[in-house]
Coordinates of C-alpha atoms in Angstrom, one line a residue:
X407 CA 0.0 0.0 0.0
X408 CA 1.0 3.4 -0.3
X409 CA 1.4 6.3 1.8
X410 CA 4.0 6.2 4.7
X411 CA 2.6 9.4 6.6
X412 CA 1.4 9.1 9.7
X413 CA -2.6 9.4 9.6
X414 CA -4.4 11.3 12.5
X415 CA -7.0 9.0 13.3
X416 CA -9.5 11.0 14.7
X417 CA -9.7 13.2 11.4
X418 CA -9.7 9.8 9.4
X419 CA -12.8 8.9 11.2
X420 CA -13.9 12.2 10.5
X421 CA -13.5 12.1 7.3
X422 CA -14.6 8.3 6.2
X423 CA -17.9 9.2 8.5
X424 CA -19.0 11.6 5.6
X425 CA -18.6 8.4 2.9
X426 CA -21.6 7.2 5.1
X427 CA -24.1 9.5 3.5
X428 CA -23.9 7.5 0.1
X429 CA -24.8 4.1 -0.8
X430 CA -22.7 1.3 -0.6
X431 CA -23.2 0.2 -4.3
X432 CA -20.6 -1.7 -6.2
X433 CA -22.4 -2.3 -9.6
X434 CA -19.7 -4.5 -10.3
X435 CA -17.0 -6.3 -9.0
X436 CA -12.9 -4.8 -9.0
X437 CA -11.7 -4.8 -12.0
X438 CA -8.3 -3.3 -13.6
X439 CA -9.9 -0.3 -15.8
X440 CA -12.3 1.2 -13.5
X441 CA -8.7 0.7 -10.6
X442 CA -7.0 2.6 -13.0
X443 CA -9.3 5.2 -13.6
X444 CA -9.7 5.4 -9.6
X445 CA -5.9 4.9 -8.6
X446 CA -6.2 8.5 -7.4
X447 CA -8.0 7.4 -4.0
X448 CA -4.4 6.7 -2.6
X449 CA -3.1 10.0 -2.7
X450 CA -6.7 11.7 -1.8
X451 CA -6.9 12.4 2.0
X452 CA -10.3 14.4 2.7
X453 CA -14.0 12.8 1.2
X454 CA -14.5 16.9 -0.1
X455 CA -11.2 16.2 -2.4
X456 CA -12.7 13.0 -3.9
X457 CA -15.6 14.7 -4.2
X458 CA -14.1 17.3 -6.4
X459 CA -12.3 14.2 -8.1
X460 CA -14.9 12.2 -9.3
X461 CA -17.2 15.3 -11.0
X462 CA -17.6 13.5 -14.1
X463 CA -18.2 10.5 -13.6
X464 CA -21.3 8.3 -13.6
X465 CA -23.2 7.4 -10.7
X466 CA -21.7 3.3 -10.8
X467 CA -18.0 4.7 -11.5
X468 CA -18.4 7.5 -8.5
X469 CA -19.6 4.9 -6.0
X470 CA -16.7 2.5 -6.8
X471 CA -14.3 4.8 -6.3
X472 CA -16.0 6.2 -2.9
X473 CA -16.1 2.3 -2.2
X474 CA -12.7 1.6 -2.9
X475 CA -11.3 5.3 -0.9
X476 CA -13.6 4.0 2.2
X477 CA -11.5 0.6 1.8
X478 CA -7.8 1.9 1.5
X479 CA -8.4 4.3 4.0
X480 CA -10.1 2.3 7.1
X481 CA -7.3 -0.3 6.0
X482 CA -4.7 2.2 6.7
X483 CA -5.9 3.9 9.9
X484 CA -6.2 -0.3 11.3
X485 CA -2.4 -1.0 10.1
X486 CA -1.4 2.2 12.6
X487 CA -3.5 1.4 15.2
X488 CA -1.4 -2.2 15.0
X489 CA 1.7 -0.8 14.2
X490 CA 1.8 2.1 17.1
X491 CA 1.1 -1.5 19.6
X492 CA 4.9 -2.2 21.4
X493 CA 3.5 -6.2 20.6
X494 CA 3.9 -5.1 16.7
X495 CA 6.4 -4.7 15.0
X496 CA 5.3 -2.8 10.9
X497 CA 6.6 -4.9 7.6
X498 CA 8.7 -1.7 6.2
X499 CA 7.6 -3.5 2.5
X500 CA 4.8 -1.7 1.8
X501 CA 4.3 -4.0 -1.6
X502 CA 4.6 -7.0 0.3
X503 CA 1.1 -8.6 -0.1
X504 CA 1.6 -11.4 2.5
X505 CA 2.2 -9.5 5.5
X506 CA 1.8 -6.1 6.8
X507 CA 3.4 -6.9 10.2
X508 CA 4.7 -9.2 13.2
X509 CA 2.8 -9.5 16.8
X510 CA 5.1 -10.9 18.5
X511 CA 7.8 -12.1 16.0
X512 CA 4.4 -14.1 14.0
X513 CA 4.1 -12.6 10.7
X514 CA 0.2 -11.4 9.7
X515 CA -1.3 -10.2 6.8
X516 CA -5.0 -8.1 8.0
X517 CA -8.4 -8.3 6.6
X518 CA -11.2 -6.2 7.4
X519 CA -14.7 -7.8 6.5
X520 CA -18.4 -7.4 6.7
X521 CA -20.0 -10.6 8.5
X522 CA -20.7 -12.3 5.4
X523 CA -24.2 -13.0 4.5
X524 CA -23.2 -16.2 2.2
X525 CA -21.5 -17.7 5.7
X526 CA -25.4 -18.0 6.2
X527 CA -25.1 -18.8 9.7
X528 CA -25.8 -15.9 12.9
X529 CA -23.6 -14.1 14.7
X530 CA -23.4 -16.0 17.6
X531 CA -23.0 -19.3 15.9
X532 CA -19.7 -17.8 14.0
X533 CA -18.6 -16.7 17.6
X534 CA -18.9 -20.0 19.1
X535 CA -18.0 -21.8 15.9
X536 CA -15.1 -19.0 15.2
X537 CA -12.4 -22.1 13.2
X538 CA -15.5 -22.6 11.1
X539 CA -15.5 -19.0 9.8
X540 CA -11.9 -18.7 9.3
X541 CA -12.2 -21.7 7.2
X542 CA -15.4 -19.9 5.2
X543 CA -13.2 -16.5 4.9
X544 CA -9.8 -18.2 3.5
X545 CA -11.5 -19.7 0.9
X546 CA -13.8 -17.2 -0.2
X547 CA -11.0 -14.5 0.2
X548 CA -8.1 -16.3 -1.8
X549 CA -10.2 -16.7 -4.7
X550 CA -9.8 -12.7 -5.1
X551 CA -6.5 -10.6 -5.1
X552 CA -4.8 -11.7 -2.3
X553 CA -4.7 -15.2 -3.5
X554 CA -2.6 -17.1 -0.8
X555 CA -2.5 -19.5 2.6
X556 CA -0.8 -16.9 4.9
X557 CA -1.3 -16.2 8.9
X558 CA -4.0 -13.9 8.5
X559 CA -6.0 -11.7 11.5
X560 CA -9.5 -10.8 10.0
X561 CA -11.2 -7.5 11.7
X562 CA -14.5 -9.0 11.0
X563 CA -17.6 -5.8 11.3
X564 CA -21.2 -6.7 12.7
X565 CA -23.5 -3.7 12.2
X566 CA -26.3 -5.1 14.6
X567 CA -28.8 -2.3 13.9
X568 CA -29.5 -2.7 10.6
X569 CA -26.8 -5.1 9.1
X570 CA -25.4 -2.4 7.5
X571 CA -21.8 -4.0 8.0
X572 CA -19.8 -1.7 6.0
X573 CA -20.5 1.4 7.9
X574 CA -18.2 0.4 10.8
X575 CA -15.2 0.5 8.0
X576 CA -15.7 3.9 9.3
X577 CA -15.9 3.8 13.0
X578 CA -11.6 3.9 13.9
X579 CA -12.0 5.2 17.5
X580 CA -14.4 1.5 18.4
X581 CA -12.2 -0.5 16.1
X582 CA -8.7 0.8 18.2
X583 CA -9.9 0.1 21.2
X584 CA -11.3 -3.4 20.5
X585 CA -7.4 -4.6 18.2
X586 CA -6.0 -2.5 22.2
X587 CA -7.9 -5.2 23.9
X588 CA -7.4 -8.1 21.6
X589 CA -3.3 -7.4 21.5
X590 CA -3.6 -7.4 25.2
X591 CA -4.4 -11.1 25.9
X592 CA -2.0 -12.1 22.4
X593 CA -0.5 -15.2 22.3
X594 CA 0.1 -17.9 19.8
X595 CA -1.6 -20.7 21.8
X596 CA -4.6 -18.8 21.0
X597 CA -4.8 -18.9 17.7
X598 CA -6.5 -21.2 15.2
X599 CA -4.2 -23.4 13.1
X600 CA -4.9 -24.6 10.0
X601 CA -3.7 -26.5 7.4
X602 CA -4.5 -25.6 3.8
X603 CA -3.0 -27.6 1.2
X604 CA -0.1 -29.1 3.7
X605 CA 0.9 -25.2 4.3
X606 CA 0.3 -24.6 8.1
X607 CA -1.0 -21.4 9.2
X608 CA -2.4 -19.9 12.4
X609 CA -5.1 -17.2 11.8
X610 CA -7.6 -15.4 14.5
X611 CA -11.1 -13.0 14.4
X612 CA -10.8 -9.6 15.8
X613 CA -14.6 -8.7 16.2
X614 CA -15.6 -5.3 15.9
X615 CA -19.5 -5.2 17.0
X616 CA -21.9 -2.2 17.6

């Protein structure tokens, strides 16, 4: 990813709490052209700038860029919030796709996701059955872009108000203090290990509720 700066996260919430006022809408899934024509969500700080940046476009190729600025930018503020921990330690490799850092000297790549509908089981059954769910996500999720059996910790979001999931992508303040508490208790007899393809790898659910 790019941008080394450090990001004030209270002004990031700020700021990703005004993408809330539009709809979520993909109209289609990533794809390289629309990426390209959107690349400039990495350099664009402030939701008034993108704004300004996407006059132009159509309504599908506007919301995909919001989509994909909400994305980069909640992933960001999470990689600080781990990285400023004493238990981390940051991957100075920005590029590197298969980890962004070390808790405790165990390399992790981080995912944020909504609770996914197609798990099509509740809540509480994930949380009790949390292996289960790791399982779901590393299949489903190495079928995409970051196509690989690494040690993964997934920030999973559960919007219990009105399922709107993708709205805590926003909330950094809740999401910090829930990774503080998580990276409290750290250990790697804690985590889930699994074995895909005869590659081992240990994996755990941060849960970010509200």
């Amino acid at each position: 990813m790019l941008c080394m700066q450090k990001i004030d996260l209270n002004r990031l919430q700020i700021q990703l709490k005004k993408r809330l006022a539009f709809p979520y809408n993909w109209g289609r899934k990533q794809a390289d052209d629309w990426d390209r024509e959107t690349n400039f969500i990495y350099k664009t700080r402030t939701f008034s700038d993108l704004q300004e940046k996407v006059k132009g476009f159509d309504t599908e190729l506007r919301d995909y860029a919001f989509n994909r600025w909400l994305n980069f930018w909640s992933a960001k503020g999470i990689e600080q919030i781990f990285a400023k921990n004493p238990k981390v330690t940051p991957n100075p490799n920005e590029r590197d796709k298969l980890k962004d850092f070390e808790i405790q000297g165990i390399p992790f790549d981080h995912k944020t996701s909504v609770f996914p509908k197609n798990f099509d089981k509740s809540l509480a059954y994930a949380q009790q059955n949390k292996r289960e769910l790791i399982e779901w996500l590393y299949k489903e999720q190495s079928q995409q872009g970051r196509r690989h059996y690494k040690n993964r910790i997934f920030v999973v979001l559960y919007n219990k108000a009105n399922n709107e999931h993708w709205k805590l992508k926003a909330e950094i303040m809740l999401i910090e203090k829930e990774i503080e508490r998580y990276l409290v208790d750290f250990s790697q007899g804690k985590l889930e290990k699994l074995n895909f393809d005869g590659e081992e790898v240990y994996s755990d659910i941060i849960w970010i509720i509200a």
